[in-house]
Coordinates of C-alpha atoms and ligand atoms in Angstrom, one line a residue:
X1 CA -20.7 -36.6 51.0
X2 CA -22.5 -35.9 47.4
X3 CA -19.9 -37.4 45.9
X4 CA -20.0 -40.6 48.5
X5 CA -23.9 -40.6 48.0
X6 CA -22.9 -40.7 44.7
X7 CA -21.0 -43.4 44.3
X8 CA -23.2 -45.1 46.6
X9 CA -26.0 -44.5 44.5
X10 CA -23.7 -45.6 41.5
X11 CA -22.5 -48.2 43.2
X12 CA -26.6 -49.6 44.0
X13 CA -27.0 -48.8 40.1
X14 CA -24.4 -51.2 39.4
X15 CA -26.0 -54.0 41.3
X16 CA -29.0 -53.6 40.5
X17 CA -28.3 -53.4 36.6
X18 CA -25.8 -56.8 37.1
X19 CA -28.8 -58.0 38.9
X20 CA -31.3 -56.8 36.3
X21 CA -29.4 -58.3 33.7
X22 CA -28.3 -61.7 35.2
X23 CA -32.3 -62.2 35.6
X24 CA -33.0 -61.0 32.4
X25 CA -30.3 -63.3 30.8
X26 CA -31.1 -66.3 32.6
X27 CA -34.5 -65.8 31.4
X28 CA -33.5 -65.3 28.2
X29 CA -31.7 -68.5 28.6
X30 CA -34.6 -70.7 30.1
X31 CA -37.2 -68.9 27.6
X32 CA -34.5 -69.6 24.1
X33 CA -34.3 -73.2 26.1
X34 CA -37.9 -73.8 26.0
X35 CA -38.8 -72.4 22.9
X36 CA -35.9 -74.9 21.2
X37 CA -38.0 -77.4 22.9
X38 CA -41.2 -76.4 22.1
X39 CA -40.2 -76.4 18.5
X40 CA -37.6 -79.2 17.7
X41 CA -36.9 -79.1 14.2
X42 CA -38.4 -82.0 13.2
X43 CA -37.1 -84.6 10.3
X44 CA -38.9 -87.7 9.1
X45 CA -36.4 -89.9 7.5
X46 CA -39.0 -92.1 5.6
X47 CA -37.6 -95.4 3.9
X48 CA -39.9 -97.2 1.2
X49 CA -40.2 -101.0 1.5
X50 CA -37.6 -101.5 4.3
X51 CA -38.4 -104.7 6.6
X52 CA -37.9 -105.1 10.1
X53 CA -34.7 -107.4 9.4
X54 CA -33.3 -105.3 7.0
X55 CA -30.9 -103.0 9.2
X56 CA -27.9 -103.7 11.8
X57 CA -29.2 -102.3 14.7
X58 CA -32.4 -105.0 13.6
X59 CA -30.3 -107.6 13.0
X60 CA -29.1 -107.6 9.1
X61 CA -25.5 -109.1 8.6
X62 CA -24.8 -108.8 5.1
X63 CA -25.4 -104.8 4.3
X64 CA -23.7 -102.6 7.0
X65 CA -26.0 -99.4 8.2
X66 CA -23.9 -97.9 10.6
X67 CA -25.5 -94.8 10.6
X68 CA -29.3 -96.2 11.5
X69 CA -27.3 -97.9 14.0
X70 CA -25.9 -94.7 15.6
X71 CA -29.6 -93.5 15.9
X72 CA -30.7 -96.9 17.4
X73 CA -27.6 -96.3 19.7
X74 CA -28.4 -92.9 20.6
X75 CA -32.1 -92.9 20.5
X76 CA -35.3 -95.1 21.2
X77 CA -35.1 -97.7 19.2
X78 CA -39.0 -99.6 18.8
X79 CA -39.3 -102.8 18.3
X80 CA -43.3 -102.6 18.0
X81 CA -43.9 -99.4 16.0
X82 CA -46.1 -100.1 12.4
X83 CA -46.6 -98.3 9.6
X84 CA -50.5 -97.5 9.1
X85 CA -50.6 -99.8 5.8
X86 CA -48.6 -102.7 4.1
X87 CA -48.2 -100.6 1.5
X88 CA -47.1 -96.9 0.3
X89 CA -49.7 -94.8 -0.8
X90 CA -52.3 -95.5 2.7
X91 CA -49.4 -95.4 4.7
X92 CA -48.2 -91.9 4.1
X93 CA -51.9 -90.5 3.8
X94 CA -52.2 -92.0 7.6
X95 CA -48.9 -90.3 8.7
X96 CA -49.8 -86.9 6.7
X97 CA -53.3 -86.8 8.3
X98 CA -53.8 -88.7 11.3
X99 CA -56.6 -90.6 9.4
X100 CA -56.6 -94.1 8.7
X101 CA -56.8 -94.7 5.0
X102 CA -59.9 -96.9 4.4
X103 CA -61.7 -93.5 5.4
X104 CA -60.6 -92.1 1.9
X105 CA -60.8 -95.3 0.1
X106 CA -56.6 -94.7 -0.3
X107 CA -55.4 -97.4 -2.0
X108 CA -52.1 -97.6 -4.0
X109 CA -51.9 -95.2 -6.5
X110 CA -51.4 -95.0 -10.3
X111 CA -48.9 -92.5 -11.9
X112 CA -52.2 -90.3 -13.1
X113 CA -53.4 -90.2 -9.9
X114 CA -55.2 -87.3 -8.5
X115 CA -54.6 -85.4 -4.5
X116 CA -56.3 -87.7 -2.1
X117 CA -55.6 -85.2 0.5
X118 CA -58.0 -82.2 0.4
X119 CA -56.1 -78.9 0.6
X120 CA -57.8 -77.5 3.8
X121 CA -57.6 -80.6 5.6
X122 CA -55.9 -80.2 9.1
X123 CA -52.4 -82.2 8.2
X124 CA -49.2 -82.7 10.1
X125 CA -47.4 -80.0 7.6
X126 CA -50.4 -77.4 7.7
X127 CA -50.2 -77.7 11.4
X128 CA -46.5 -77.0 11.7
X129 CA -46.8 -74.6 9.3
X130 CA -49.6 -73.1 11.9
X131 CA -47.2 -72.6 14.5
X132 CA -44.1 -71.3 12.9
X133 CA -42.4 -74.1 11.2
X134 CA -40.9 -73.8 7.8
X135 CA -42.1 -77.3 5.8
X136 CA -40.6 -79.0 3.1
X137 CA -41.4 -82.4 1.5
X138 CA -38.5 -83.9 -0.4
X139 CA -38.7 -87.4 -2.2
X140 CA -40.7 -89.7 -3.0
X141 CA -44.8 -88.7 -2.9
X142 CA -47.7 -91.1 -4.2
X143 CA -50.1 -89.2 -2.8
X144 CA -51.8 -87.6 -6.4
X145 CA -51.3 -84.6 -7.9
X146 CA -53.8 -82.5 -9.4
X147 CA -57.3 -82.7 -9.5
X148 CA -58.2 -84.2 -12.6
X149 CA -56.0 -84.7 -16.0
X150 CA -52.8 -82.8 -15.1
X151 CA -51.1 -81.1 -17.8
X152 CA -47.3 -81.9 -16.6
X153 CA -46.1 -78.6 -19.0
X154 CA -48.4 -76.5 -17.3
X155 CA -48.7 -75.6 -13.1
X156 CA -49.1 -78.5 -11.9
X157 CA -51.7 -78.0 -8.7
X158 CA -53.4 -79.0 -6.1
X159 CA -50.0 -80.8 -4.7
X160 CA -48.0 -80.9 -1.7
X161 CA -48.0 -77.1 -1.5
X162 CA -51.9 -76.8 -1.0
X163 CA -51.8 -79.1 1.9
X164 CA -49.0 -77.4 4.4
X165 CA -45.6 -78.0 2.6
X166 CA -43.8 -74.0 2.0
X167 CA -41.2 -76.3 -0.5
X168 CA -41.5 -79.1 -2.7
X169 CA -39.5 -81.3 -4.3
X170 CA -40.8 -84.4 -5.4
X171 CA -40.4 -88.0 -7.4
X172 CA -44.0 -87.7 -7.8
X173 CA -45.7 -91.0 -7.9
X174 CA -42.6 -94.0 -7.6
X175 CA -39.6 -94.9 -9.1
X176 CA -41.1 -97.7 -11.2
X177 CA -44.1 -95.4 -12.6
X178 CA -44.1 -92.3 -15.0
X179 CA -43.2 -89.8 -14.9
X180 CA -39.8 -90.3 -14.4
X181 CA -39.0 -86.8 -13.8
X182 CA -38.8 -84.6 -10.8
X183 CA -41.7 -81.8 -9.5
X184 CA -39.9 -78.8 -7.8
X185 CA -43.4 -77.2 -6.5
X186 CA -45.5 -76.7 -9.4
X187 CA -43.2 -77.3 -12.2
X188 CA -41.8 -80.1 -13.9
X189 CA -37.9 -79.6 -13.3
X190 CA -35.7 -79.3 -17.0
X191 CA -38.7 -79.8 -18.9
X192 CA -38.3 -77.9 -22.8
X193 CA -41.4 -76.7 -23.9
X194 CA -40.6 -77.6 -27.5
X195 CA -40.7 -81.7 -26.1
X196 CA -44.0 -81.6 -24.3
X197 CA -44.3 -84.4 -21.2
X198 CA -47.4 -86.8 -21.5
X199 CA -48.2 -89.7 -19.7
X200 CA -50.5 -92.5 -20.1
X201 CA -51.8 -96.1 -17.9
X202 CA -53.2 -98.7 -19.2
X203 CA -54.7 -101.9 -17.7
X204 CA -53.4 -103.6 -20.4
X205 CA -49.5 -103.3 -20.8
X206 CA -49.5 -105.2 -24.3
X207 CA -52.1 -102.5 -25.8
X208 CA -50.0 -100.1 -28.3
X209 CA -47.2 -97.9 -27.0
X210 CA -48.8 -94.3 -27.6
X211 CA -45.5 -92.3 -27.8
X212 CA -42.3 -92.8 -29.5
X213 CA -40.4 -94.0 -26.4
X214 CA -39.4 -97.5 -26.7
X215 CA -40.8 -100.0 -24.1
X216 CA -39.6 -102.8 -22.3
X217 CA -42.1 -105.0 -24.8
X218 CA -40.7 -103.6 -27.9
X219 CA -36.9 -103.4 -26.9
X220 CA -35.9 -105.3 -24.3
X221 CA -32.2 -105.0 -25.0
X222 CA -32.5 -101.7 -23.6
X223 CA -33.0 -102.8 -20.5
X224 CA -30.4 -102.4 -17.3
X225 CA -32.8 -104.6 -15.5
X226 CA -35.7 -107.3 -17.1
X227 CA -38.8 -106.6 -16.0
X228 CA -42.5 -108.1 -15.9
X229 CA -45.0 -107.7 -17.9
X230 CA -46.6 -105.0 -15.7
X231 CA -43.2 -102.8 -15.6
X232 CA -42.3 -103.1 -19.2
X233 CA -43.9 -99.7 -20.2
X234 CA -42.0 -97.3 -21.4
X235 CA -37.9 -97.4 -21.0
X236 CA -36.7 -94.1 -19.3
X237 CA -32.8 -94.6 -18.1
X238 CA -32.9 -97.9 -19.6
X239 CA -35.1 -98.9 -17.2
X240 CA -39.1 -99.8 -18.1
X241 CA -42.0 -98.2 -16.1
X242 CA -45.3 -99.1 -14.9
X243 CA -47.0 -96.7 -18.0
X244 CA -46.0 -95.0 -20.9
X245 CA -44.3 -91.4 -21.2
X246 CA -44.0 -88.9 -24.2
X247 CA -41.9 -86.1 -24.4
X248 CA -39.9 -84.7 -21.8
X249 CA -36.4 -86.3 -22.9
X250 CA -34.6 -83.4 -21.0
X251 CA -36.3 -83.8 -17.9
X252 CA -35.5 -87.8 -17.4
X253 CA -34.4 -89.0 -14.2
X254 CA -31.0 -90.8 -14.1
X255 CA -31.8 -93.2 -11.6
X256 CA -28.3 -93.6 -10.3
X257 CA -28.3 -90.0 -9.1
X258 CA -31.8 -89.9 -7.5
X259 CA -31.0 -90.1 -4.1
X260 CA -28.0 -87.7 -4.4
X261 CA -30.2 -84.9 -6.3
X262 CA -32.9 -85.5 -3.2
X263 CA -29.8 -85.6 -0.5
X264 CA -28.9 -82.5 -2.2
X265 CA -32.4 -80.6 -2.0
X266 CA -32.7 -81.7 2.0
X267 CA -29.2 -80.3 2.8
X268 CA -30.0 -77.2 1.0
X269 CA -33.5 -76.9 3.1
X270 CA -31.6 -77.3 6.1
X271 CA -28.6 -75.2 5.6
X272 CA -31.4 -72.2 4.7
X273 CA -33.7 -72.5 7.6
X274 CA -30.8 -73.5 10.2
X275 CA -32.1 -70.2 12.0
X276 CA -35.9 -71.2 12.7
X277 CA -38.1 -74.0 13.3
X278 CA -38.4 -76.4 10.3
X279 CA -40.0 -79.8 9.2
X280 CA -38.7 -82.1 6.7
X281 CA -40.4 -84.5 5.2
X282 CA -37.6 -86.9 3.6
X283 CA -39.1 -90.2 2.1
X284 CA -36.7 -91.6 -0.1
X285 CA -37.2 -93.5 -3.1
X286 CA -34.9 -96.4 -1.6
X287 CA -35.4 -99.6 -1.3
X288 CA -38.0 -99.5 -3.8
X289 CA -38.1 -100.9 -7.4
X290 CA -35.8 -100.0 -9.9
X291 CA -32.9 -100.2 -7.2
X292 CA -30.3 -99.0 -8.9
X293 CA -28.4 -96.8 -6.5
X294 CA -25.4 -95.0 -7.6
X295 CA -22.5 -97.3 -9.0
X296 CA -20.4 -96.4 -5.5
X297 CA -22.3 -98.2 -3.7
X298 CA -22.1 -101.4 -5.7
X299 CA -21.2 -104.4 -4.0
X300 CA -21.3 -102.3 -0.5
X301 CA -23.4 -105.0 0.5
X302 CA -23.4 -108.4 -0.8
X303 CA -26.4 -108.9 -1.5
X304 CA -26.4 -107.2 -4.6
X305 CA -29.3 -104.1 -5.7
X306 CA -31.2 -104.3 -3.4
X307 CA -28.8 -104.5 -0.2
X308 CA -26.3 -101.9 -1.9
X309 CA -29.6 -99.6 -1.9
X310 CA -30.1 -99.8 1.4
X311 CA -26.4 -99.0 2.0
X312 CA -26.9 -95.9 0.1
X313 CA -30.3 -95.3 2.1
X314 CA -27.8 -95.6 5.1
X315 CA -25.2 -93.3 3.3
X316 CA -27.9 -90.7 3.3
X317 CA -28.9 -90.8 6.6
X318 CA -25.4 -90.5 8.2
X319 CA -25.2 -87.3 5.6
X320 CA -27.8 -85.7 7.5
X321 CA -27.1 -86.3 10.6
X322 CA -23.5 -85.1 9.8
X323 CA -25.0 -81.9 8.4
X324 CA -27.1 -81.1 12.0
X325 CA -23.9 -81.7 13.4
X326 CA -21.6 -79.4 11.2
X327 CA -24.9 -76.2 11.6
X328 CA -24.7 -77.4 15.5
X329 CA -28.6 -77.8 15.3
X330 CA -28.5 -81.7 16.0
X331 CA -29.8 -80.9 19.6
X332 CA -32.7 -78.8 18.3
X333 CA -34.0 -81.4 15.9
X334 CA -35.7 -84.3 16.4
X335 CA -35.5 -87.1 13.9
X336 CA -37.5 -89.8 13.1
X337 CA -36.5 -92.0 11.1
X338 CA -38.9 -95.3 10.1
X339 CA -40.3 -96.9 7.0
X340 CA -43.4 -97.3 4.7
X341 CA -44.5 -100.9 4.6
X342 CA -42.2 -104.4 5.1
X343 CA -40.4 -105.6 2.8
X344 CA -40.3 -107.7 -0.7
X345 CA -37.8 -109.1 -2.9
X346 CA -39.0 -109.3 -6.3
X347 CA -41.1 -106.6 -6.6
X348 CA -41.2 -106.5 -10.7
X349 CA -37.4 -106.4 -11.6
X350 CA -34.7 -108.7 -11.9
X351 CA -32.8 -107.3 -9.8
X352 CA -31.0 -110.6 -8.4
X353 CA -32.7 -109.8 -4.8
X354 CA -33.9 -113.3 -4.4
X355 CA -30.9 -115.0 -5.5
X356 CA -27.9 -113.0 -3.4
X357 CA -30.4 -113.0 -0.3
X358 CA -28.8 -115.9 1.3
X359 CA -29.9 -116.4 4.9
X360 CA -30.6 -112.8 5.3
X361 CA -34.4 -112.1 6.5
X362 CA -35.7 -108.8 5.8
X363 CA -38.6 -109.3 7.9
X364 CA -36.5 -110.7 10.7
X365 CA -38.1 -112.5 13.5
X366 CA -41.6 -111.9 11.8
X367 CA -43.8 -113.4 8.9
X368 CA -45.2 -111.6 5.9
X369 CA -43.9 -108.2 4.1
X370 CA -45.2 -105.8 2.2
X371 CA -48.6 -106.0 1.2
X372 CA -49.3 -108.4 4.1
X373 CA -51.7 -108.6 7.1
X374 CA -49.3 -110.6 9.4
X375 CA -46.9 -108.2 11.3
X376 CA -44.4 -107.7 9.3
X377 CA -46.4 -105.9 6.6
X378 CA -46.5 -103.0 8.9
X379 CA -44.1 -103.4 11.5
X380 CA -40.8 -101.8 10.5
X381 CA -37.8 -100.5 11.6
X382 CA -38.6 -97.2 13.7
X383 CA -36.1 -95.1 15.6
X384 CA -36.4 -91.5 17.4
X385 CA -34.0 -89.7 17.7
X386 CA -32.9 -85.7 19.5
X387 CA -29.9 -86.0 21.1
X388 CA -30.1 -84.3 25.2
X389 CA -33.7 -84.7 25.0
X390 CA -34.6 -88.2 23.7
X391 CA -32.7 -90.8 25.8
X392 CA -31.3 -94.7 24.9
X393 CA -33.3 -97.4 24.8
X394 CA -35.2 -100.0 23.5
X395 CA -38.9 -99.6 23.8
X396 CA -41.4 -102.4 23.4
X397 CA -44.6 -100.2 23.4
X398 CA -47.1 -100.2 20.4
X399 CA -47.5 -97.6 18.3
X400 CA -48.3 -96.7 14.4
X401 CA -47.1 -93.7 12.5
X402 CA -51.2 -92.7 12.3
X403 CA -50.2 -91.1 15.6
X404 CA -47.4 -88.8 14.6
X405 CA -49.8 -86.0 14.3
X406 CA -51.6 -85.7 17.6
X407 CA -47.8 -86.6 18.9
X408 CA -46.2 -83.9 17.2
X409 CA -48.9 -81.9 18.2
X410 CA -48.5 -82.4 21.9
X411 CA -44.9 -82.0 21.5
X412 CA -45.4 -78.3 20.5
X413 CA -48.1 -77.6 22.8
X414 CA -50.8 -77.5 20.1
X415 CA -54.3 -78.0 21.2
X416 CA -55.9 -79.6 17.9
X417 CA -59.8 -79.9 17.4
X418 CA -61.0 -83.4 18.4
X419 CA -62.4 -84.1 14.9
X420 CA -58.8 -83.2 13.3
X421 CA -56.1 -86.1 13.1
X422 CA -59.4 -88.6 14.4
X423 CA -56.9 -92.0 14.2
X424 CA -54.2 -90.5 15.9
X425 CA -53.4 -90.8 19.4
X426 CA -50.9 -88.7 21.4
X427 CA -47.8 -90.8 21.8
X428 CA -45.9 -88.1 22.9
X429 CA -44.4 -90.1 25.8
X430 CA -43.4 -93.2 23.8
X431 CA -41.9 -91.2 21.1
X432 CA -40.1 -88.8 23.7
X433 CA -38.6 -92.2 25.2
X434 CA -40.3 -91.1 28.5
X435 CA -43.0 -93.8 28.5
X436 CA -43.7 -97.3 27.3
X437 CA -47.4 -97.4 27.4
X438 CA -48.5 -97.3 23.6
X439 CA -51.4 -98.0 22.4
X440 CA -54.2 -101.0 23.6
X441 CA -55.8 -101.4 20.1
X442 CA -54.1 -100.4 16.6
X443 CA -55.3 -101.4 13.3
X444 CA -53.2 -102.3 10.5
X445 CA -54.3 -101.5 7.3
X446 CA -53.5 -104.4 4.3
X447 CA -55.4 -105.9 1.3
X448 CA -57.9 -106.7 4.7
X449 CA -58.1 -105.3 8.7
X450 CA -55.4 -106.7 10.9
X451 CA -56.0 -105.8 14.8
X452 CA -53.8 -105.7 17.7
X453 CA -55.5 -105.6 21.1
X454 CA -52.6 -105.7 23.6
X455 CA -50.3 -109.4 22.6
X456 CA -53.4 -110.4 20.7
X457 CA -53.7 -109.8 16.8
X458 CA -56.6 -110.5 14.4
X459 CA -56.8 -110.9 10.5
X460 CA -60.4 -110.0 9.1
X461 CA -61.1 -112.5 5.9
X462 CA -61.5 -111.4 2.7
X463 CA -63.5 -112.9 -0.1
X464 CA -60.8 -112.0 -2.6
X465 CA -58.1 -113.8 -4.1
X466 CA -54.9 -112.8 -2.4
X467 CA -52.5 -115.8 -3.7
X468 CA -50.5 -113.7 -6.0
X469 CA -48.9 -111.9 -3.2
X470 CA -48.0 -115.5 -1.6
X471 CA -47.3 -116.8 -4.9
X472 CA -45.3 -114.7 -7.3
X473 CA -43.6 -112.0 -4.1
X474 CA -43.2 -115.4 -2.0
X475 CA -44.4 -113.2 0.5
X476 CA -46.8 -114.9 3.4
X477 CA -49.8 -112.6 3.1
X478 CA -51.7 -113.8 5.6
X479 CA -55.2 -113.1 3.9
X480 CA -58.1 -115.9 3.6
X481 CA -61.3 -116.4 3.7
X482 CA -61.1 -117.6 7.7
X483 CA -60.4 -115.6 10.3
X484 CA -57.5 -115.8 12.0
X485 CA -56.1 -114.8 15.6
X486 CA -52.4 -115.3 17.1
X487 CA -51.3 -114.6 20.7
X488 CA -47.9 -113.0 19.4
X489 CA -46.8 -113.5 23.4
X490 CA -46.2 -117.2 22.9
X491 CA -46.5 -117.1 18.6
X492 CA -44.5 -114.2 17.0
X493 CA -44.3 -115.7 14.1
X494 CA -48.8 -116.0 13.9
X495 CA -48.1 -119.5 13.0
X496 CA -51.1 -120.9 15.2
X497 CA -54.2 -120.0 14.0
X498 CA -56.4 -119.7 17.7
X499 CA -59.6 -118.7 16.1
X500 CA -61.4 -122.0 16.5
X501 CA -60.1 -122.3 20.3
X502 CA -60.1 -118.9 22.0
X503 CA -63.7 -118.6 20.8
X504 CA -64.4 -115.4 23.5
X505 CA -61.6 -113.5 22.1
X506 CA -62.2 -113.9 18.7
X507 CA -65.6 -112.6 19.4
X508 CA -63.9 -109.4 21.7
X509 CA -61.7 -109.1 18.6
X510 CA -64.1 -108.9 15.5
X511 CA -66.3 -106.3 17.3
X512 CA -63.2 -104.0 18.4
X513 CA -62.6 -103.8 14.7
X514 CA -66.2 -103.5 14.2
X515 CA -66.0 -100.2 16.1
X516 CA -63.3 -98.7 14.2
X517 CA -64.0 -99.8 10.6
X518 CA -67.6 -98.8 11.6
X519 CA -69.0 -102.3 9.9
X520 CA -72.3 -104.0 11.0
Ligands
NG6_601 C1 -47.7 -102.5 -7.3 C2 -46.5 -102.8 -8.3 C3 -45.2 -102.8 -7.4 C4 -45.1 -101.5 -6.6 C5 -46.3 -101.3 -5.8 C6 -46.4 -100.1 -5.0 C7 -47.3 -104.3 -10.1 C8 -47.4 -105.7 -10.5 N1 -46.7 -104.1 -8.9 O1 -48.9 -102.4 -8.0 O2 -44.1 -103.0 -8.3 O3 -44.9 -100.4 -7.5 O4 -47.5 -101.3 -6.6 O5 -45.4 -100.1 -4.1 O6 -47.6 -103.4 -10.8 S1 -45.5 -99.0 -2.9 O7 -44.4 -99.3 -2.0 O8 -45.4 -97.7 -3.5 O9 -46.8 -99.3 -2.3
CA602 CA1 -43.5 -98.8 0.0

């Protein structure tokens, strides 16, 4: 009988510890399942001067991306999602912080330039970093460094690392301004002591070369590429720079092997923090002046430069991707991948980007580029992407990369203070592909205010003299001294100016912009 209790007793043991542990599992299972999706790995693919047209899955014909496609095909793909700004510098302060730019006066900025984000600011790194996530910020920055002169031979700080980022490896201002050298966290990357780096702007490019380094002024026939006046600084790589640089001849760039050195750095990041939540922040220096991508990719496209650099953009991206796939982390991450500002053609180089465009339109159905206050200054390419989670489609609903923050935020269940990330809204849904109610009202940020209130969009006037971006980037800009206001239902193209007829919305318009640009 003891022995029968016994194994009764055993036996009860048994199920009760199959039980025990099938529960326990199974929670395991749902908790391991939640926390994955309470903290995707998150990756922003960010591409620099890339226009709505310029991609397959956005209609391009003449450079083949099939790896944006594949996101497009396996993600939301937006067809109304805007950059904050028409250009570089405002646009990634808005994405970093959640802030519009015009609140820090962030403008583009020059090679010298100092941090316009002040370390202790809530930003979309520091709050990852908050909750767990390893950060890393590799590419292209233009955000400042330093707070006033920065010695480049010395620790070079405040930077990326003061404002959230555990890793950084940077190009620290552009491709087409000095330094032309990389920043791996504080340091100067290859730099000899014995050849100290300097750098120096001037307004004027003909005023005296300060260094040694021959310019594009004084030796032309150095050049890959011509270049104007503005760009003929100093030649590093046999290419000229906005600026002049001393010293530093052993930590050059070599422009054809940019985006492979950066490629290189992101796969490393990922490969070391496959285990744990991590956020990588990957803007790349294409298609940005100088494009010269590596000589494989030359004639990928054939549209010379600059199409070949987006092939190479494209390249990247499929690397990526392939490397989620090959850790089996591509259904823990969540990728975004979008660009800075629309496009433009001759941006400073001869770079024969005009000449082998043929019909090709990087701004596809829309009018303007970079630098412009019609939509396609900020309206760009913009894809997300997390594979079991994120479903296909194509969503029409308004959004701007201002509201990554409070999204992301949301995403990982982060309650942040009301007066942190104050621009961005919680597009969680949209992103997520759950939802296609964006936003009502989104500014867009140019050399002026642009507005959209649902299909309506306003252009504030500006005193200033904006011809130069029509004139010498043939880009429409959009800016005058008249108001302007376009029902993109019926005009997506703002080719008819409806200021002087739809007097009461014109009126609704200026004062919704009054409200947010806090003007009398
Ligand atoms: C402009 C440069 C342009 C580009 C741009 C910044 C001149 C004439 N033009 O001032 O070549 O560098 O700044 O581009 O200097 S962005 O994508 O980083 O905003
Ligand atoms: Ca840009």
């Amino acid at each position: 009988m003891i022995s029968h209790n016994n194994f009764i007793t055993i036996d009860i043991f048994k199920v009760y510890s199959v039980i025990f542990f099938a529960i326990l599992c199974s929670s395991c299972t749902s908790e391991t399942n939640n926390s994955v999706r309470e903290k995707p790995n998150i990756i922003v693919l960010y591409a620099d001067d890339l226009g709505y047209g310029d991609v397959g899955a956005y209609g391009a014909k003449y450079v083949k991306t099939p790896n944006i496609d594949y996101l497009a095909k396996n993600g939301v793909k937006f067809t109304d999602a805007h950059s904050a700004s028409a250009t570089c510098t405002p646009s990634r302060y808005s994405l970093l912080t959640g802030s519009y730019a015009f609140r820090r006066k962030a403008t583009v900025l020059p090679g010298d330039a100092s941090l316009i984000i002040t370390p202790g600011t809530m930003t979309l790194p520091s709050m990852l970093q908050k909750n767990g996530y390893t950060t890393a910020v590799i590419g292209k920055w233009h955000l400042g460094l330093g707070n006033e002169t920065v010695d480049w031979n010395k620790k070079v700080a405040p930077g990326p690392l003061e404002i959230g980022f555990d890793y950084s490896y940077l190009l620290p201002s552009t491709g087409d301004r000095v330094p032309s050298v990389f920043l791996e966290n504080h340091k100067v990357v290859n730099l000899d002591k014995t050849d100290p780096l300097e750098i120096s702007f001037t307004n004027d490019p003909k005023q005296p070369n300060p260094y040694k380094r021959p310019t594009g002024i004084t030796h032309p026939e150095l050049l890959k590429q011509q270049a104007d006046e503005q760009h003929s600084g100093s030649i590093i790589n046999g290419i000229s720079r906005i600026g002049f640089m001393g010293g530093g001849i052993s930590a050059e760039i070599v422009d054809e092997n940019l985006n492979d050195v950066l490629l290189k750095k992101a796969v490393d990041f990922i490969n070391q923090n496959k285990e744990h939540p991590f956020f990588l922040y990957f803007p790349f220096h294409d298609i940005h002046v100088p494009r010269v991508p590596h000589p494989r990719f030359k004639g990928k496209s054939t549209m010379g430069p600059r199409g070949d650099a987006i092939a190479q953009m494209d390249w990247t991206v499929g690397q990526i991707i392939s490397t989620l796939k090959q850790l089996g982390i591509e259904k823990q991450t969540m990728i975004i991948f979008t660009s800075d500002n629309g496009p433009v053609l001759n941006d400073g180089y001869e770079d024969e980007a005009v000449e082998r465009l043929k019909d090709h339109q990087p701004s596809g159905i829309l009018r303007g580029g970079k630098y412009s206050a019609f939509e396609a200054g900020t309206r760009v390419p913009t894809i997300s992407y997390w594979p079991g989670t994120i479903p296909n489609k194509v969503s029409s609903a308004l959004w701007s990369q201002v509201d990554l923050c409070s999204s992301i935020a949301a995403m990982i269940n982060y309650k942040v203070d009301e007066h942190k990330f104050i621009d961005s809204q919680n597009m969680q849904d949209v992103i997520l592909g759950t939802s296609e109610v964006g936003r009502d009202i989104m500014l867009q940020e140019s050399y002026t205010f642009g507005l959209r209130f649902k299909n309506w969009k306003y252009i504030k006037p500006s005193s200033k003299d904006y011809r130069w971006v029509d004139e010498d980037k043939g880009i429409a800009s959009g800016i005058d001294t008249i108001e302007k206001l376009y029902d993109l239902n019926i005009d997506p193209r703002e080719l008819r100016n409806q200021a002087n007829t739809e007097i009461e919305k014109l009126q609704q318009m200026r004062s919704l912009l009054k409200d947010i640009i806090n003007e009398d």
